[in-house]
Amino acid sequence: MASVLTPQAEDFPRWYQDVVAKAELAEPGPVRGTQVIRPVGYAIWERMVSEMDARIKAAGAENASFPLLIPESYLRREAEHVEGFAPELAVVTVGGGKQLDEPVVIRPTSETVIGESMAKWIQSYRDLPLLLNQWANVLRWEMRTRLFLRSSEFLWQEGHTAHATEADARAYARRILHEAYEDFMVQVLAIPVQVGLKTARERFAGATRTYTCEAMMRDGKALQMGTSHELGQNFAKAFDIDYLSSEGRQEHCWTTSWGTSTRMVGGLIMCHGDDNGLRVPPRLAPVQAYVTVVKDGDGVMAEAMKLRDALRDAGVRVGFDDRVDVSFGRRAVQAELRGYPVRIELGPRDLKAGNVVLVRRVDGTKTPTPLAEAVSAVLEALEADQAALLEEATRRTKERTADVTTLEAAIEAAGDGFARVPWVKVGADGEARANEVGVSVRCLTRADGSVPDSDDEADLVAYLARSY
Amino acid sequence: MASVLTPQAEDFPRWYQDVVAKAELAEPGPVRGTQVIRPVGYAIWERMVSEMDARIKAAGAENASFPLLIPESYLRREAEHVEGFAPELAVVTVGGGKQLDEPVVIRPTSETVIGESMAKWIQSYRDLPLLLNQWANVLRWEMRTRLFLRSSEFLWQEGHTAHATEADARAYARRILHEAYEDFMVQVLAIPVQVGLKTARERFAGATRTYTCEAMMRDGKALQMGTSHELGQNFAKAFDIDYLSSEGRQEHCWTTSWGTSTRMVGGLIMCHGDDNGLRVPPRLAPVQAYVTVVKDGDGVMAEAMKLRDALRDAGVRVGFDDRVDVSFGRRAVQAELRGYPVRIELGPRDLKAGNVVLVRRVDGTKTPTPLAEAVSAVLEALEADQAALLEEATRRTKERTADVTTLEAAIEAAGDGFARVPWVKVGADGEARANEVGVSVRCLTRADGSVPDSDDEADLVAYLARSY
């Protein structure tokens, strides 16, 4: 099969662009930095939303919708927050044909406008915790843009919660990190993630602690897949998010925020994709099994439709390709590009032998399979291939993680993957030096791999890498 | 039960505001005209999205995501379109700290930016029809705003399709109108809608034909619940949406667009709500059955939880209220306000008698029901009450629709509901006169109730009403 993509080994960024274009996932919009997510790409995002939304709801958060437009003055109420976001703002100065008295900005994130609502909704400890989430678009003006990975406008979920105590806020920020984000990424996306604490330098603007899920792409670079923040009382003070405690005292709340975005689609592509295109893990895949009619005749079409229906009845998300007027090769290339986990090919010759051909995207194997066993073979393949993708990515991440003991060795090792180094050997100064050569501290963990409460703890391990 | 709402008969607009506030559905955002949709209101919208999305996909359209920001010049390419939307635009003039070379607008609707993509994606007749939909936020600067009904930013779905022929485009615009919109509104929202053709004056800016679903609210005013437009070749010409026909000729496509929005939540409130609050039809309701523990003791809590689980297992969307430290009356008022279709009250006294009390929101009846029959009684009540709400609204709409024969009588009758009058008695001049006194032509139908192709057809009936 002639490859239509630049090979990864030749030029990884170009390969990425090729996949996004040729699999028809996305393309640039007319305004610089914006993007059009095409139906094939959007179907993947819809599946992500569905799986994530269920986990977020299971953690007790409720969805709501807050305004796109925020008064500019709101951002200024939290000093670090405005400093972080001011350079990226899109400002609306004209509305309804008139110059506005106060300019408003398109939300780059919604801590401020949601903080304003929280202040109204929370009266007493009985109203806590307040657990909110929204699925929305946000905008951060970007000069260097890359589809899915870095775009001005992107789609995301942003959770915002308020708690009575710091301990509650911390527990919830960590619960989302593990139960919603890490679980989804590992179990559904089949992407192993390193979970840890961000350094002060990498923290969200306005947060006291930022937790992160970091994944390694096939080129050895890290991608931040999702973050969860403790905001301390910073926003509670700026927006008067107060409550009357059970002892009758007026107290500031402790708030958190956490987000994941369409960036995960980029991570999916770069973690699992190969020289033939995407490989979508079965649990995520909008199309898990793709029934392909090779050629019509001898009742093939009717059998193919029966198989499609049987697969649907078995709970499989099925695609059906009966475009027999398009060359089979072209259709096969397209299916590979889009990364459908299993293809079931059915032609007159197969049918005469009572067979279908089962093609697995993960490893390219083609197995003639008796028609009567096709459904169970597909179910088995889907389960096996979900595990295979996670295993492959886990193995790669391990192989490309080097344990080193000096900053210099870490910077060197980060050229090819993660460098694990004692945090005492790096520190804020070492971090700044690493940054100068394009390497960053992705996160800190304890020696046993657990997530620390502070970068002051003893014996912390730093993960250094180049990153997207 | 003391009512917490202004009675409808006293002041309908104030009643509406009261319901939206007291049921915690929505509230104004900080920037004029924007709104916060609170979790209770958003859960209703989520159910609408889920039901509508399934119907839109069943009609073959695929979801995608197009940019929020559109170059101002795009809107100018279609003369009527820009004329219609220019007064309502929000304009971004600063991005990333710099004055933009060309101002960009926040989408008021996406015909233009989607047209640009369609032109790239469509090469030949094989690429047609192209059926797209997006769930998104749009912004139209509004001076007189009302939560859900008229707000600057609102959430909606907008479908955009391209076809080879005018007949195909028309058939699809009508298919969505009936199979997605009308079916959803009648079957799920339990809101009877008058489906018809808009007059030239009421047409979407840039359309050649606009079809509409009009519903009557409890105050006799009409609400436009959704529209579907044939755009002719207007946008195809402006954005070069061309295709190579099977005969090898380069042709312009015929496009359509169609939309429904969070406005439907307003329609739901005003069509079914009563002096105690919302009444949400069971098929739509995020919470269909609300298990309420009146008082704990004698194993009540355990029984209530068992009942909750049994209802869930039966496929019912269940809410659970075990806040026994909050007064029962207050909790009952809240449940009524939010319009949960069925409440199941469970206290020690009921349990001793082996009963629960089943309270139906539609008519307020309270029926002691043996615990063992509770699940089947709930299922029956949900089905009956869905039908009851539709019947009630249908009866009211009929009662308040007057057949008249002159424009003057129509304007008079429109003071209390729909006036049905021969369109020849109105015409463009009569329509302008009616508009002057706050009455509009909601739609035109044929005498047999079917949807006409043109306002030139003989024997058309015009529906006049005051409207939101």
PDB file of N, CA, C and O in Angstrom, chain A residues 43-65:
ATOM      1  N   ALA A  43     -16.053  13.679  15.409  1.00  0.00           N
ATOM      2  CA  ALA A  43     -16.641  12.441  15.949  1.00  0.00           C
ATOM      3  C   ALA A  43     -15.741  11.883  17.058  1.00  0.00           C
ATOM      4  O   ALA A  43     -16.229  11.341  18.054  1.00  0.00           O
ATOM      5  N   ILE A  44     -14.430  12.030  16.889  1.00  0.00           N
ATOM      6  CA  ILE A  44     -13.491  11.590  17.938  1.00  0.00           C
ATOM      7  C   ILE A  44     -13.669  12.458  19.183  1.00  0.00           C
ATOM      8  O   ILE A  44     -13.741  11.954  20.304  1.00  0.00           O
ATOM      9  N   TRP A  45     -13.758  13.769  18.982  1.00  0.00           N
ATOM     10  CA  TRP A  45     -13.964  14.681  20.113  1.00  0.00           C
ATOM     11  C   TRP A  45     -15.287  14.375  20.822  1.00  0.00           C
ATOM     12  O   TRP A  45     -15.365  14.362  22.051  1.00  0.00           O
ATOM     13  N   GLU A  46     -16.341  14.096  20.063  1.00  0.00           N
ATOM     14  CA  GLU A  46     -17.643  13.766  20.678  1.00  0.00           C
ATOM     15  C   GLU A  46     -17.534  12.548  21.581  1.00  0.00           C
ATOM     16  O   GLU A  46     -18.151  12.486  22.640  1.00  0.00           O
ATOM     17  N   ARG A  47     -16.778  11.567  21.164  1.00  0.00           N
ATOM     18  CA  ARG A  47     -16.583  10.384  21.995  1.00  0.00           C
ATOM     19  C   ARG A  47     -15.795  10.739  23.251  1.00  0.00           C
ATOM     20  O   ARG A  47     -16.083  10.236  24.330  1.00  0.00           O
ATOM     21  N   MET A  48     -14.801  11.601  23.108  1.00  0.00           N
ATOM     22  CA  MET A  48     -14.048  12.051  24.286  1.00  0.00           C
ATOM     23  C   MET A  48     -14.987  12.764  25.257  1.00  0.00           C
ATOM     24  O   MET A  48     -14.962  12.516  26.465  1.00  0.00           O
ATOM     25  N   VAL A  49     -15.814  13.651  24.722  1.00  0.00           N
ATOM     26  CA  VAL A  49     -16.755  14.399  25.557  1.00  0.00           C
ATOM     27  C   VAL A  49     -17.677  13.437  26.304  1.00  0.00           C
ATOM     28  O   VAL A  49     -17.892  13.574  27.510  1.00  0.00           O
ATOM     29  N   SER A  50     -18.189  12.469  25.581  1.00  0.00           N
ATOM     30  CA  SER A  50     -19.137  11.541  26.185  1.00  0.00           C
ATOM     31  C   SER A  50     -18.489  10.778  27.350  1.00  0.00           C
ATOM     32  O   SER A  50     -19.059  10.673  28.444  1.00  0.00           O
ATOM     33  N   GLU A  51     -17.290  10.271  27.143  1.00  0.00           N
ATOM     34  CA  GLU A  51     -16.604   9.497  28.187  1.00  0.00           C
ATOM     35  C   GLU A  51     -16.186  10.393  29.359  1.00  0.00           C
ATOM     36  O   GLU A  51     -16.302  10.005  30.526  1.00  0.00           O
ATOM     37  N   MET A  52     -15.674  11.568  29.048  1.00  0.00           N
ATOM     38  CA  MET A  52     -15.224  12.482  30.102  1.00  0.00           C
ATOM     39  C   MET A  52     -16.414  12.998  30.901  1.00  0.00           C
ATOM     40  O   MET A  52     -16.366  13.118  32.122  1.00  0.00           O
ATOM     41  N   ASP A  53     -17.473  13.343  30.180  1.00  0.00           N
ATOM     42  CA  ASP A  53     -18.648  13.900  30.840  1.00  0.00           C
ATOM     43  C   ASP A  53     -19.211  12.919  31.872  1.00  0.00           C
ATOM     44  O   ASP A  53     -19.596  13.315  32.972  1.00  0.00           O
ATOM     45  N   ALA A  54     -19.229  11.649  31.516  1.00  0.00           N
ATOM     46  CA  ALA A  54     -19.737  10.631  32.449  1.00  0.00           C
ATOM     47  C   ALA A  54     -18.863  10.595  33.703  1.00  0.00           C
ATOM     48  O   ALA A  54     -19.370  10.481  34.824  1.00  0.00           O
ATOM     49  N   ARG A  55     -17.536  10.687  33.525  1.00  0.00           N
ATOM     50  CA  ARG A  55     -16.634  10.653  34.681  1.00  0.00           C
ATOM     51  C   ARG A  55     -16.776  11.908  35.542  1.00  0.00           C
ATOM     52  O   ARG A  55     -16.708  11.849  36.774  1.00  0.00           O
ATOM     53  N   ILE A  56     -16.939  13.036  34.904  1.00  0.00           N
ATOM     54  CA  ILE A  56     -17.073  14.292  35.654  1.00  0.00           C
ATOM     55  C   ILE A  56     -18.378  14.275  36.459  1.00  0.00           C
ATOM     56  O   ILE A  56     -18.418  14.679  37.618  1.00  0.00           O
ATOM     57  N   LYS A  57     -19.435  13.786  35.829  1.00  0.00           N
ATOM     58  CA  LYS A  57     -20.712  13.692  36.550  1.00  0.00           C
ATOM     59  C   LYS A  57     -20.610  12.678  37.688  1.00  0.00           C
ATOM     60  O   LYS A  57     -21.170  12.886  38.764  1.00  0.00           O
ATOM     61  N   ALA A  58     -19.905  11.581  37.446  1.00  0.00           N
ATOM     62  CA  ALA A  58     -19.738  10.580  38.505  1.00  0.00           C
ATOM     63  C   ALA A  58     -18.994  11.184  39.698  1.00  0.00           C
ATOM     64  O   ALA A  58     -19.191  10.753  40.840  1.00  0.00           O
ATOM     65  N   ALA A  59     -18.154  12.178  39.439  1.00  0.00           N
ATOM     66  CA  ALA A  59     -17.447  12.846  40.533  1.00  0.00           C
ATOM     67  C   ALA A  59     -18.306  13.948  41.161  1.00  0.00           C
ATOM     68  O   ALA A  59     -17.824  14.720  41.999  1.00  0.00           O
ATOM     69  N   GLY A  60     -19.570  14.034  40.740  1.00  0.00           N
ATOM     70  CA  GLY A  60     -20.514  14.919  41.404  1.00  0.00           C
ATOM     71  C   GLY A  60     -20.657  16.313  40.825  1.00  0.00           C
ATOM     72  O   GLY A  60     -21.469  17.103  41.310  1.00  0.00           O
ATOM     73  N   ALA A  61     -19.898  16.642  39.787  1.00  0.00           N
ATOM     74  CA  ALA A  61     -19.999  17.994  39.227  1.00  0.00           C
ATOM     75  C   ALA A  61     -21.193  18.094  38.275  1.00  0.00           C
ATOM     76  O   ALA A  61     -21.571  17.112  37.634  1.00  0.00           O
ATOM     77  N   GLU A  62     -21.792  19.276  38.236  1.00  0.00           N
ATOM     78  CA  GLU A  62     -22.947  19.512  37.358  1.00  0.00           C
ATOM     79  C   GLU A  62     -22.548  20.473  36.245  1.00  0.00           C
ATOM     80  O   GLU A  62     -21.822  21.443  36.474  1.00  0.00           O
ATOM     81  N   ASN A  63     -23.084  20.242  35.056  1.00  0.00           N
ATOM     82  CA  ASN A  63     -22.789  21.125  33.937  1.00  0.00           C
ATOM     83  C   ASN A  63     -23.628  22.388  33.985  1.00  0.00           C
ATOM     84  O   ASN A  63     -24.774  22.382  34.436  1.00  0.00           O
ATOM     85  N   ALA A  64     -23.043  23.469  33.505  1.00  0.00           N
ATOM     86  CA  ALA A  64     -23.731  24.745  33.398  1.00  0.00           C
ATOM     87  C   ALA A  64     -23.113  25.484  32.220  1.00  0.00           C
ATOM     88  O   ALA A  64     -22.238  24.943  31.538  1.00  0.00           O
ATOM     89  N   SER A  65     -23.590  26.697  31.964  1.00  0.00           N
ATOM     90  CA  SER A  65     -23.033  27.473  30.856  1.00  0.00           C
ATOM     91  C   SER A  65     -22.863  28.922  31.277  1.00  0.00           C
ATOM     92  O   SER A  65     -23.831  29.566  31.697  1.00  0.00           O
TER      93      SER A  65
END
